[in-house]
């Protein structure tokens, strides 16, 4: 059995970034990182653009101008203004080459075709120069840039339809256990509803991993070997739920050995989630998560989360941590470090009742873990405690 620290180090060390290229329509590329630099195919803005509703002017010494025409956004006429000419213009419209400035309509007086400025205006006022944001052929976004909604908007404004990005991992969730049935089935004695696959799927979706398949394995050794073999050969990351402990029908560990998955660790000194397995085969990363739902999800946040960041070649691996003041008491039994489900709110944290690894109603309302290390045996009200913020 290894420590949490050792387990985290091994996950970081043994998880290799995917670094594979894929192409995505720009609107579906949110959260991905650019595989290649994007050079701008156009000048942005593509023409001298008015930043205001008002009047484009060919400047001269007087404050009085002669209104000769109008340009709306989208018009493609190229008017010629002589000194002292003004053109009615609107935000986003193309400013004629012969206009030097745009004055806001609030700053002029209009009398028929004569407009009079309140004050003089400087050259280039309220004109966005062509290529101000980026010029054709210049770097629009560098390789590795994470595509935020703003970045998607920016690339779309350049007319880019598809982008080359780093592939996200394909992920298989595998559930094990004869007792598990689907929600639409009436429960028979001894059966429970299968919930870990939906829980893990939801955790993956919330982290923007969508290439996820779900598989079910009965407690049968031959089936376990054959189905695990298929998913290990076809996905980047395999999350197995249950069947990893020491019971006579826990076949996962034996099957992974037969399939020559290289074990990096099995069993971590922690509560919940002691019988956690992590291994790799070729480029596939395999976690066998303990079946108890709260143990499975704790291991997901503490270890699978790190592996996901590493697969994406991200530089921040772990969930954010903070110190918080406990508003509850807790007595820890045993010497395993423990992750306690808790509610964090603005520097305070409340430990929830019902910390067993089978209890999902506690986790359902938690937004944080309090971490108690091996040496800590109790928490008192007012103690400053290590708190891990969950991405919920
Ligand atoms: N003799 C020992 N027994 C156990 C030990 C041990 O050290 N010695 N460890 C315990 C700990 S800690 C845990 S955690 C569990 C983990 O066992 P498994 O990973 O083999 O999980 P299962 O036995 O398959 O299931 C445990 C529990 O979770 C329920 N479960 C499983 N899968 C799902 C699912 N997809 N959806 C909902 N619920 C699920 C399952 O019905 C069991 O109740 O082992 C202890 N035993
Ligand atoms: O590790 Mo188990 O998750 O304590 O029940």
XYZ file of C-alpha atoms and ligand atoms in Angstrom, residues 268 270-276 290-296 298-299 336 355-358, ligand 2:
27
model
C -3.494 3.631 -1.536
C -6.552 6.603 2.152
C -10.208 6.623 3.072
C -12.266 6.208 1.018
C -10.775 4.517 -2.025
C -8.160 2.169 -0.613
C -8.322 -0.519 -3.328
C -7.452 1.860 -6.180
C -13.320 0.981 -6.012
C -16.995 0.187 -6.593
C -18.360 2.034 -3.571
C -19.733 5.161 -5.251
C -18.211 7.772 -2.954
C -14.852 5.993 -3.142
C -15.042 5.898 -6.954
C -13.171 10.587 -4.626
C -10.565 8.665 -6.623
C -5.693 6.173 6.941
C -18.904 9.807 5.423
C -19.107 6.120 4.466
C -17.934 5.333 0.964
C -21.361 3.919 0.112
O -11.876 2.600 0.414
Mo -13.357 1.993 0.729
O -13.673 3.215 -0.295
O -13.048 2.808 2.309
O -14.919 1.860 1.208
